[in-house]
PDB file of C-alpha atoms and ligand atoms in Angstrom:
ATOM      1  CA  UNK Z   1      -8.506  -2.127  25.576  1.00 52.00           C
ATOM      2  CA  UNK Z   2     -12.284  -1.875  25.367  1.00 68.00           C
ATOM      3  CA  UNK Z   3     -14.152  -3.492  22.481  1.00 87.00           C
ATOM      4  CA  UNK Z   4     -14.159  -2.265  19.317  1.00 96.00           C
ATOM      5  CA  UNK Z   5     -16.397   0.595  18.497  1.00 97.00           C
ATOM      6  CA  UNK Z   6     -18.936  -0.143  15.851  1.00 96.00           C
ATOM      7  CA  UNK Z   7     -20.814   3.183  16.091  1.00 97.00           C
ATOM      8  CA  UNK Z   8     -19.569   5.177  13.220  1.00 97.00           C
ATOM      9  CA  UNK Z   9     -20.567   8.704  15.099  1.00 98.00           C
ATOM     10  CA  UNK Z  10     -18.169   7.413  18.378  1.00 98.00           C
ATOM     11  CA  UNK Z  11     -15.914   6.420  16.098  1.00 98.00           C
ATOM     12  CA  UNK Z  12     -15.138   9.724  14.148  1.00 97.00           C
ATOM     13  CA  UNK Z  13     -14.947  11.320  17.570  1.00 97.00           C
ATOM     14  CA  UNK Z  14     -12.413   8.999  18.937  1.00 97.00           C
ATOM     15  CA  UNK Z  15     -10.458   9.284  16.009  1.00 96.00           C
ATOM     16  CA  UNK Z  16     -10.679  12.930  15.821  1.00 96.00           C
ATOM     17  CA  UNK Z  17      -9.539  13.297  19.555  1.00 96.00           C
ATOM     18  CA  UNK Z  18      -6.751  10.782  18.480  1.00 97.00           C
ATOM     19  CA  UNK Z  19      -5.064  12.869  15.914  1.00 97.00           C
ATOM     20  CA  UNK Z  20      -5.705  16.277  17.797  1.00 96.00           C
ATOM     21  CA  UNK Z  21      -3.520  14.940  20.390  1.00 96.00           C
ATOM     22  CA  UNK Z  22      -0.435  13.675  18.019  1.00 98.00           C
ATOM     23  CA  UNK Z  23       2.145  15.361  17.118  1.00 98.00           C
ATOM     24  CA  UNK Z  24       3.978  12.662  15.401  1.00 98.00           C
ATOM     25  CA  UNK Z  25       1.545  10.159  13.666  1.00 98.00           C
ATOM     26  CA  UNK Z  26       2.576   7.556  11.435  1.00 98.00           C
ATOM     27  CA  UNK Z  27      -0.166   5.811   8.934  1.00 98.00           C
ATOM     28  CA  UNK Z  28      -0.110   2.321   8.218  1.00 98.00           C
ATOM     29  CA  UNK Z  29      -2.825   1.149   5.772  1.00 98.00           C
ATOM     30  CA  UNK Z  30      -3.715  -2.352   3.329  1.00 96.00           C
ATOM     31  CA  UNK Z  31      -5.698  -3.388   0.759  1.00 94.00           C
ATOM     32  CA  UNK Z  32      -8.878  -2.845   2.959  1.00 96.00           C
ATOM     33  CA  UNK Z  33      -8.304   1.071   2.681  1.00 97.00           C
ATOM     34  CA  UNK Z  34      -8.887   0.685  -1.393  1.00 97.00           C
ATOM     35  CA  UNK Z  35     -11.840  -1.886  -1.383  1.00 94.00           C
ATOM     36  CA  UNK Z  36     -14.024   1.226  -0.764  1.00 94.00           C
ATOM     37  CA  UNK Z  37     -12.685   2.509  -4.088  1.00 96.00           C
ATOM     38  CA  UNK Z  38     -13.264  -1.023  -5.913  1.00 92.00           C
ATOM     39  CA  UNK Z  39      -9.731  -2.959  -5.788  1.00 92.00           C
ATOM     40  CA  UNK Z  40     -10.619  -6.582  -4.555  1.00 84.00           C
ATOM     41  CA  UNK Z  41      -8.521  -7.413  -1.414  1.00 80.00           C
ATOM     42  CA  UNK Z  42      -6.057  -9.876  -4.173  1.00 71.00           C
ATOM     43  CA  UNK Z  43      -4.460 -11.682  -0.608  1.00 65.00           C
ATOM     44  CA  UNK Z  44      -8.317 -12.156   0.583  1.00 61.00           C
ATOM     45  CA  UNK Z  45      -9.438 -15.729   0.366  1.00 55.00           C
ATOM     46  CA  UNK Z  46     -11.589 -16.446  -3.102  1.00 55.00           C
ATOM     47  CA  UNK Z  47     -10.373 -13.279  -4.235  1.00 58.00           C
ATOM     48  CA  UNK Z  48      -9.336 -12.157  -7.782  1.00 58.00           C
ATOM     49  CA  UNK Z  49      -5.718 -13.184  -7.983  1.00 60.00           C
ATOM     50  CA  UNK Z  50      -5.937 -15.657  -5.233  1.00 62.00           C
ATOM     51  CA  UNK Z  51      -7.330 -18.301  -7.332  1.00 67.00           C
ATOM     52  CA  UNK Z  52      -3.494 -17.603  -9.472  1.00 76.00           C
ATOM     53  CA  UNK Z  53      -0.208 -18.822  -9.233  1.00 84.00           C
ATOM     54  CA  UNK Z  54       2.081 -16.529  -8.164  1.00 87.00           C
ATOM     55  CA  UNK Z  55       4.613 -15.031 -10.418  1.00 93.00           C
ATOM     56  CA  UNK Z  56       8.095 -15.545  -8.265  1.00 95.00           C
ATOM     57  CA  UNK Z  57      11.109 -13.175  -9.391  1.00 96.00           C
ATOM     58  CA  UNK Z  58      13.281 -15.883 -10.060  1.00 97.00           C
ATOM     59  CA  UNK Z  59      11.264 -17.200 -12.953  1.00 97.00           C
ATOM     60  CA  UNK Z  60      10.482 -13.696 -14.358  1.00 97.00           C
ATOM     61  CA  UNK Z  61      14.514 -13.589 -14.368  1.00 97.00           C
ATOM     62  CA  UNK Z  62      14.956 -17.097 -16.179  1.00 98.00           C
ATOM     63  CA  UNK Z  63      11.302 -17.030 -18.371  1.00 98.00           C
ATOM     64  CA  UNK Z  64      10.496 -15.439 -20.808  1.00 98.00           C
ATOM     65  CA  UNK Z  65       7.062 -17.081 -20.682  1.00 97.00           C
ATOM     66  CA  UNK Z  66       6.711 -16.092 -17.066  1.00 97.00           C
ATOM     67  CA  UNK Z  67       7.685 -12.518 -18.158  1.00 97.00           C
ATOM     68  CA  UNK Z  68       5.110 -12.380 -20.303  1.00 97.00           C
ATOM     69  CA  UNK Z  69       2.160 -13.747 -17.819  1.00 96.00           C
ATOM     70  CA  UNK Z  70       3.520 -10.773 -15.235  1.00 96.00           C
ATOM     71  CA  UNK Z  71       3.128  -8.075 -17.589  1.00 97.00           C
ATOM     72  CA  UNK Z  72      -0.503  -9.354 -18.840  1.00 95.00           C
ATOM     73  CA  UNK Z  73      -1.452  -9.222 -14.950  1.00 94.00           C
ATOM     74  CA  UNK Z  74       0.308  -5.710 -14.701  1.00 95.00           C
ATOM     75  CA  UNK Z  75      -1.569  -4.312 -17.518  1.00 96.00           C
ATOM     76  CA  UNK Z  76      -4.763  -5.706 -16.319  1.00 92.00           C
ATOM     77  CA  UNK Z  77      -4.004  -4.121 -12.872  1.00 92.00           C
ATOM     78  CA  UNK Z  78      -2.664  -0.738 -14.433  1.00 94.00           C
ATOM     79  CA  UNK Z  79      -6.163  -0.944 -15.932  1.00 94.00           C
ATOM     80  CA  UNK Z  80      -8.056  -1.279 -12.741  1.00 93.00           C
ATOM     81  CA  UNK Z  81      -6.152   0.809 -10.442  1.00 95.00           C
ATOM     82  CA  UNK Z  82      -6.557   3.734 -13.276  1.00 94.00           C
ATOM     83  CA  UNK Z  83     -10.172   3.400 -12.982  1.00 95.00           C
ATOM     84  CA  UNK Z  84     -10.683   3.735  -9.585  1.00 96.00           C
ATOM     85  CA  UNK Z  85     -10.562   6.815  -7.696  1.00 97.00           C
ATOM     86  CA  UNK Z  86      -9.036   7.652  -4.010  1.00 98.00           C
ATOM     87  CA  UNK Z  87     -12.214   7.611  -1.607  1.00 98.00           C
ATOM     88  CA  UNK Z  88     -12.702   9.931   1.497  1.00 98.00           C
ATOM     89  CA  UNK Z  89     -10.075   7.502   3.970  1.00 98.00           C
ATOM     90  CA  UNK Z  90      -7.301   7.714   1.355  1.00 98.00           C
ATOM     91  CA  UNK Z  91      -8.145  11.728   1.060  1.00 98.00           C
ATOM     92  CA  UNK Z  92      -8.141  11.932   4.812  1.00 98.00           C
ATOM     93  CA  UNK Z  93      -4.632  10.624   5.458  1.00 98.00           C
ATOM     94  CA  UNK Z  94      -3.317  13.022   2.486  1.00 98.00           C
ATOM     95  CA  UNK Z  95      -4.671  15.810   4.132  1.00 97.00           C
ATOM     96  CA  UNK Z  96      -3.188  14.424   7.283  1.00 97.00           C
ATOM     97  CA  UNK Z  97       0.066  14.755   6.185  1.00 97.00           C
ATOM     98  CA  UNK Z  98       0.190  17.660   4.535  1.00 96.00           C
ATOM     99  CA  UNK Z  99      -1.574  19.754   6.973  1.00 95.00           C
ATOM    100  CA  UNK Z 100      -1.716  17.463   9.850  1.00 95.00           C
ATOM    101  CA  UNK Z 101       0.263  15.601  12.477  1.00 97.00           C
ATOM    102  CA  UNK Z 102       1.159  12.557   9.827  1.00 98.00           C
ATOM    103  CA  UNK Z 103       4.822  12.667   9.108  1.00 98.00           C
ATOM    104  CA  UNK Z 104       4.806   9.677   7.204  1.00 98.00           C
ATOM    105  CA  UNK Z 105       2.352   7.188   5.518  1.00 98.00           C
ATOM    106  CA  UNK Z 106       3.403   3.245   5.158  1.00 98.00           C
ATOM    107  CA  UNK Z 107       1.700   1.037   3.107  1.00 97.00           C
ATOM    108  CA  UNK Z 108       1.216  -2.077   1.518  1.00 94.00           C
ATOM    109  CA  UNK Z 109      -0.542  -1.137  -1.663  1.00 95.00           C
ATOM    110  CA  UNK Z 110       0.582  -1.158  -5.690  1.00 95.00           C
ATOM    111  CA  UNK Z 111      -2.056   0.779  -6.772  1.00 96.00           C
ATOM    112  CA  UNK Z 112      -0.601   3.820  -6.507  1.00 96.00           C
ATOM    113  CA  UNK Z 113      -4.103   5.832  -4.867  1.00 97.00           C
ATOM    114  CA  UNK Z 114      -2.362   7.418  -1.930  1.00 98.00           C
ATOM    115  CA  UNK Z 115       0.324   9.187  -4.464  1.00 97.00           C
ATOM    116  CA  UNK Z 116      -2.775   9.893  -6.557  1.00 96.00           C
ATOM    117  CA  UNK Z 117      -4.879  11.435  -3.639  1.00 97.00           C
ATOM    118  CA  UNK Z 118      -1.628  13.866  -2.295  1.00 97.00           C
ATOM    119  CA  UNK Z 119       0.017  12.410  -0.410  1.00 98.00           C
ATOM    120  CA  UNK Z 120       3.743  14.032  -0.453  1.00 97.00           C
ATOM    121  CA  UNK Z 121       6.118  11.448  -2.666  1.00 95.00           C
ATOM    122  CA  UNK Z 122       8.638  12.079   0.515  1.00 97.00           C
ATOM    123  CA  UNK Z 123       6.155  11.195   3.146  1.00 98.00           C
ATOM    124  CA  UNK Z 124       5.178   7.749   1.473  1.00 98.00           C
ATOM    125  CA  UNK Z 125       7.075   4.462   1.675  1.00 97.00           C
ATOM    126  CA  UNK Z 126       5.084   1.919  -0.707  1.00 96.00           C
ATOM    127  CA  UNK Z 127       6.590  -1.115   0.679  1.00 94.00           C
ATOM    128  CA  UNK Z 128       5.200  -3.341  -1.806  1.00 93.00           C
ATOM    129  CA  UNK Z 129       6.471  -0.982  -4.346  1.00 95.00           C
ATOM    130  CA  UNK Z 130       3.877   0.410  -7.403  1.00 94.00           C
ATOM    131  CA  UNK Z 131       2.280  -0.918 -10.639  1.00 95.00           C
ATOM    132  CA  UNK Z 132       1.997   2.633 -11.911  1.00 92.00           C
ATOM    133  CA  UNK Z 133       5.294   2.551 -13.730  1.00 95.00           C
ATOM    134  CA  UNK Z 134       8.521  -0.116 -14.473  1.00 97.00           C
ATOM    135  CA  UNK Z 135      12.313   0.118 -13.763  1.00 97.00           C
ATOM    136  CA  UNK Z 136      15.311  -1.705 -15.379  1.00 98.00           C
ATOM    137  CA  UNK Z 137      16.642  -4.312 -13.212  1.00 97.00           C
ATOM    138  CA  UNK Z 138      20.086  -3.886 -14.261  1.00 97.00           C
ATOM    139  CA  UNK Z 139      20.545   0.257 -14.655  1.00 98.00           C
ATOM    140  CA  UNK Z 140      17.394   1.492 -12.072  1.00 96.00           C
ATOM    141  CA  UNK Z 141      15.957   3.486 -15.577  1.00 97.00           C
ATOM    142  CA  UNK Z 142      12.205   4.173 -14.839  1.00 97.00           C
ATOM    143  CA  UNK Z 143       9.923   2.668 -17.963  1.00 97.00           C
ATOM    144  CA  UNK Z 144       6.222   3.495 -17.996  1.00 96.00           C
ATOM    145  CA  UNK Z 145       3.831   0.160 -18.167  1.00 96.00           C
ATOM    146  CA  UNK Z 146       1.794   1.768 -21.331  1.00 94.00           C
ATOM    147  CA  UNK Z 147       5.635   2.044 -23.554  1.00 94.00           C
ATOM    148  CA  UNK Z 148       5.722  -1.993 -22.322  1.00 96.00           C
ATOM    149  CA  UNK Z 149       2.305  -2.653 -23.268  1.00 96.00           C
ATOM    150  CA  UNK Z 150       3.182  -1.363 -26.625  1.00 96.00           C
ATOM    151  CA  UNK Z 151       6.283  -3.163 -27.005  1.00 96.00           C
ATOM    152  CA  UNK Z 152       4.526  -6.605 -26.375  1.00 97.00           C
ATOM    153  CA  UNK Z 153       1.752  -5.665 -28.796  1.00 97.00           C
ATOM    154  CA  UNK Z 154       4.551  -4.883 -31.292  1.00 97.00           C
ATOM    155  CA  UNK Z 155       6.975  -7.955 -30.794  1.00 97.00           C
ATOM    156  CA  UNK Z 156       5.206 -10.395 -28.880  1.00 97.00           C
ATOM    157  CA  UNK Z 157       8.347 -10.147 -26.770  1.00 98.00           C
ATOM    158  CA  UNK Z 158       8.912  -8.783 -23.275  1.00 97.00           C
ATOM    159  CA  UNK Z 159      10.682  -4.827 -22.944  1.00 97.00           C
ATOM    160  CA  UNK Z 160      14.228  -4.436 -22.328  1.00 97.00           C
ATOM    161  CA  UNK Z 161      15.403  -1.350 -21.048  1.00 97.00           C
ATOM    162  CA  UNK Z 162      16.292   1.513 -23.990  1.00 95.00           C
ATOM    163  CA  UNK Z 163      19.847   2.691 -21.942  1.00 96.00           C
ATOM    164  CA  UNK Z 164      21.381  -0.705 -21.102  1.00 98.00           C
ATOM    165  CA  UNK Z 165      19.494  -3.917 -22.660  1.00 97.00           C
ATOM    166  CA  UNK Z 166      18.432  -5.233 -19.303  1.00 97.00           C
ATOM    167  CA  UNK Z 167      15.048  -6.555 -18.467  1.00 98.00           C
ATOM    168  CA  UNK Z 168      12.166  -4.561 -17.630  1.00 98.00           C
ATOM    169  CA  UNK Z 169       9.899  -5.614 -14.795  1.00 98.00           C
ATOM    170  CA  UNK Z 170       7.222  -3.343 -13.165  1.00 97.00           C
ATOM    171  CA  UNK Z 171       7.850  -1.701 -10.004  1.00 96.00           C
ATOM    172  CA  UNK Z 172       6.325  -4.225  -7.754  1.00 94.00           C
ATOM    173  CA  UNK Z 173       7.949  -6.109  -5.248  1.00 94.00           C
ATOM    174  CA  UNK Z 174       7.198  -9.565  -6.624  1.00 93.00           C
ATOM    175  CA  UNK Z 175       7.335 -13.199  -4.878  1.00 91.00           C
ATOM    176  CA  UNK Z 176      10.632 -14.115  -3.685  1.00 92.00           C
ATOM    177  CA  UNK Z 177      11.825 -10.546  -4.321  1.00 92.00           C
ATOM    178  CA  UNK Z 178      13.745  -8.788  -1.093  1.00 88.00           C
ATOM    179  CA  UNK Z 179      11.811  -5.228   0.138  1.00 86.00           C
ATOM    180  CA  UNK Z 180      13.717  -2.564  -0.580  1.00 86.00           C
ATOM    181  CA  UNK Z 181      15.774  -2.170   3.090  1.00 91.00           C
ATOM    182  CA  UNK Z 182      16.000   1.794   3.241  1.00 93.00           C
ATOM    183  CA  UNK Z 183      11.954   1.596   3.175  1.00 94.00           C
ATOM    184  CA  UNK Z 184      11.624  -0.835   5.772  1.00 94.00           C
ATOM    185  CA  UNK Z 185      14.230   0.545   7.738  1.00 96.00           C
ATOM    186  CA  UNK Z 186      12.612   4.225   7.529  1.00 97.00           C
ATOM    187  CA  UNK Z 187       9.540   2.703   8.453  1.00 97.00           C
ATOM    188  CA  UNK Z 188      10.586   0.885  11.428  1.00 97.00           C
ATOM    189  CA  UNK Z 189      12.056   4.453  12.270  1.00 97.00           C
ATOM    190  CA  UNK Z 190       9.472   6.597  12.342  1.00 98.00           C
ATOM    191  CA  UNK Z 191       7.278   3.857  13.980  1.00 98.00           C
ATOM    192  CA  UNK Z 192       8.944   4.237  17.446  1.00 98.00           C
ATOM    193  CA  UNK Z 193       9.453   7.939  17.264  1.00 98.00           C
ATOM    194  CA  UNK Z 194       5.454   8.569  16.922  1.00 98.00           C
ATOM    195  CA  UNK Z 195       2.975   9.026  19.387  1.00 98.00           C
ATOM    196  CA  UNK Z 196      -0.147   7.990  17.411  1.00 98.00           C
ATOM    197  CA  UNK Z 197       0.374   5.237  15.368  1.00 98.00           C
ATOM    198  CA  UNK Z 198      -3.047   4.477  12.935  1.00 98.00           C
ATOM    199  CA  UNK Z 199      -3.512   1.339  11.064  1.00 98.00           C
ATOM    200  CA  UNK Z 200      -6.052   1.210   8.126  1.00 98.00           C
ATOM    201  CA  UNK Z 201      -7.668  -1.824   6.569  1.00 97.00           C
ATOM    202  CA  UNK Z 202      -5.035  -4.544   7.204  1.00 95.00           C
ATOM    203  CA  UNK Z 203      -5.082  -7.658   8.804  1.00 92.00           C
ATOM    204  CA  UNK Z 204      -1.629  -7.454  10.302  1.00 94.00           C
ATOM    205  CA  UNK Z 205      -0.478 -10.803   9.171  1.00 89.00           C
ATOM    206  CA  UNK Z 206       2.177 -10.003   6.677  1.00 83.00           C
ATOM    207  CA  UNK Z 207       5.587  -9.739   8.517  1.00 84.00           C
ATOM    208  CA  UNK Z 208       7.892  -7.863   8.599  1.00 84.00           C
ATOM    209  CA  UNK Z 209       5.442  -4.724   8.081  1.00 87.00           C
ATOM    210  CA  UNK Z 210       2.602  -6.255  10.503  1.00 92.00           C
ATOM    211  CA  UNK Z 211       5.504  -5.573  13.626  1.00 95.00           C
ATOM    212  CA  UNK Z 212       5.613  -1.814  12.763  1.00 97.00           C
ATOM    213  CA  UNK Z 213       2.705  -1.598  14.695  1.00 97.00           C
ATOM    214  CA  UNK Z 214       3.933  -3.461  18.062  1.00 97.00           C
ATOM    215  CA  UNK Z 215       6.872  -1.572  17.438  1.00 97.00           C
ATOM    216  CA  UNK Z 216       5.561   1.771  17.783  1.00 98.00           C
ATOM    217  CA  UNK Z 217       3.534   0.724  20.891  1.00 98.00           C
ATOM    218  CA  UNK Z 218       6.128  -0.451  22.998  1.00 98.00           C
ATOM    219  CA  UNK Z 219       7.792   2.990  22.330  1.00 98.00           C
ATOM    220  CA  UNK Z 220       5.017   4.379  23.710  1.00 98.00           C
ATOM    221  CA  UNK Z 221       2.683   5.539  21.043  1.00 98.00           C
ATOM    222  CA  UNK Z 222      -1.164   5.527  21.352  1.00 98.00           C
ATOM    223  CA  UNK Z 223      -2.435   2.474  19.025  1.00 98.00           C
ATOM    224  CA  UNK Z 224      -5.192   2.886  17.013  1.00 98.00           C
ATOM    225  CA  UNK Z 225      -6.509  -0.447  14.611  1.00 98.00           C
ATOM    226  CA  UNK Z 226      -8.938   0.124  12.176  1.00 98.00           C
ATOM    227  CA  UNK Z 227     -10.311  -2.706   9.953  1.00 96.00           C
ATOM    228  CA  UNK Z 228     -13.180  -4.934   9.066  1.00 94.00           C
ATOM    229  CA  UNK Z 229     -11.964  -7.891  10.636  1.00 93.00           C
ATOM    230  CA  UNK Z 230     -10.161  -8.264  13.947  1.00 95.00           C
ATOM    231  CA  UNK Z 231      -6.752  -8.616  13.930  1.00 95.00           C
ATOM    232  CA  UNK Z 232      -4.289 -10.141  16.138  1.00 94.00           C
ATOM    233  CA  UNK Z 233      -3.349  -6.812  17.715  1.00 96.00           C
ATOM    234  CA  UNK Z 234      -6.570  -5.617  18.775  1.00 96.00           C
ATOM    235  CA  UNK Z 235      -5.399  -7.002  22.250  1.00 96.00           C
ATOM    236  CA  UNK Z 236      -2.613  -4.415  22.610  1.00 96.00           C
ATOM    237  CA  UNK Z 237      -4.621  -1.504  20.522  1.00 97.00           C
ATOM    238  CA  UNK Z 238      -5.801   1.475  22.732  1.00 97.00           C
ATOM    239  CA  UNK Z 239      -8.650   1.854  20.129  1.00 97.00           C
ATOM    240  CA  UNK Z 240     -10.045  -0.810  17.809  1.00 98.00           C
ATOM    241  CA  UNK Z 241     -12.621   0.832  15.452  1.00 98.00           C
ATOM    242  CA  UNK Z 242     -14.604  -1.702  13.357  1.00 97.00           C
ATOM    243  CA  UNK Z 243     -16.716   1.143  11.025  1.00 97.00           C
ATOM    244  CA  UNK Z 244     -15.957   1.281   7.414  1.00 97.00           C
ATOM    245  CA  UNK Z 245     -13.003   3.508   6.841  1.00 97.00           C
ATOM    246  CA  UNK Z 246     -14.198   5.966   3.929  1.00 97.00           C
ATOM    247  CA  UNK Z 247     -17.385   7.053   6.355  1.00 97.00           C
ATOM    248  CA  UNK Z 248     -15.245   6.728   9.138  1.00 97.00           C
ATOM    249  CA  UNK Z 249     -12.554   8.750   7.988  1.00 97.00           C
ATOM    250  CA  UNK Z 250     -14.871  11.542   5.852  1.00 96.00           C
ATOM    251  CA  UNK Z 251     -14.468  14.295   8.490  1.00 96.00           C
ATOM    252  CA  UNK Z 252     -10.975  14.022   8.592  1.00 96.00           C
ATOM    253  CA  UNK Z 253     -10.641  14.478   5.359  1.00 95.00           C
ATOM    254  CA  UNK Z 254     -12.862  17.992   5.003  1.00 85.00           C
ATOM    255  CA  UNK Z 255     -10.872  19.413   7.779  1.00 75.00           C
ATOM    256  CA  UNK Z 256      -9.148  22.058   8.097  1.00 76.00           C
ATOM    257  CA  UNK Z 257      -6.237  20.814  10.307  1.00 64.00           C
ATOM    258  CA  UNK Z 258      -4.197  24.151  10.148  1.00 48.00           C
TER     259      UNK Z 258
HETATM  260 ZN1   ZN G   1      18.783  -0.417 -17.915  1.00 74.21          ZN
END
């Protein structure tokens, strides 16, 4: 690898050149792809939910107190996410895939902005799953997060699920709460079948998802890291941009890719 390229002009052309070349791209972004559009990085050090104890799924199963806490934190989230918008990077990678050489878009994000900015459902894997709406545990039924928000205000107790009485828990994949396999597994799939693999604003240190990228580069895709900080995989990238992403991205995102 060279160093990183700072310049944002080099860096839309590299990036530009990247993508004309692919045929098969796979997208991998993290929280720094939705800073741009106001959501704190919650992982980052001093951050907003940092300073709180995590909510694990086994006491959201056995609490009721603990059920309650999760669903004030959803609803504050369901609030924030809502007001935010998708920025130019998140508009680039939905135009991308749907006119592009993207074929599918990984990420590790709840708030829902690359569904929002068009981003086929059938091209997205949300491996941390999505605060925009709630399933029953028990029966799979989908329950939106304003019907729970009501239901609290009403009772003061946590929803059950309307078809079979079981608990209600937003769609989130919470502490100590397995990923959903068919996602990673897809994932891992379409990582070492592309020849352009991109990640966007993460840090790469959550595993399993942080070895999608090694993956697709010892299958032989071209690796392209871009994010604020470095990252342990910068060594192995073929490009390492360090430009913020919305600017970065912008062009990509007026294309016309067709
Ligand atoms: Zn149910």
């Amino acid at each position: 690898m060279n160093g990183p390229i700072t310049k944002l002009a080099a860096a839309r052309t590299a990036l530009a050149e990247a993508f004309a070349g692919a045929t098969r791209a796979v997208v991998f972004t993290g929280a720094g792809i939705s800073t741009e559009s106001g959501i704190p990085d919650f992982r980052s050090p001093g951050g907003l939910w940092s300073r709180m104890q995590p909510i694990y799924y086994d006491d959201f199963l056995s609490s009721e107190e603990a059920r309650l806490e999760d669903w004030r934190r959803r609803f504050d989230m369901a609030r924030l996410f809502a007001e935010a918008e998708p920025n130019a990077a998140h508009l680039a990678v939905a135009n991308l895939a749907r006119h592009g050489p993207v074929c599918l878009v990984v990420t590790q994000n709840i708030d829902g902005l690359h569904a929002r900015s068009g981003v086929p459902r059938d091209m997205l894997v949300e491996l941390h799953g999505t605060n925009d709406h709630a399933r029953c545990l028990d029966c799979g039924e989908r329950h939106e997060i304003s019907h729970a928000q009501g239901t609290i205000a009403k009772t003061g107790a946590s929803p059950r699920c309307t078809r079979c009485g079981g608990l209600v828990k937003a769609a989130i994949v919470s502490f100590g709460q397995a990923m959903p396999q068919e996602d990673m597994e897809r994932a891992m799939t379409e990582a070492v079948q592309a020849d352009l693999f991109v990640a966007m604003g993460t840090s790469l240190v959550v595993y399993p998802a942080a070895a999608l990228p090694i993956m697709a580069k010892e299958a032989g895709a071209q690796l392209v890291i871009a994010n604020n900080q470095p990252t342990d995989q910068d060594g192995i990238a073929d490009l390492v941009l360090r430009t913020p992403l919305a600017e970065t991205f912008r062009p990509l995102a007026e294309a016309s890719l067709v």
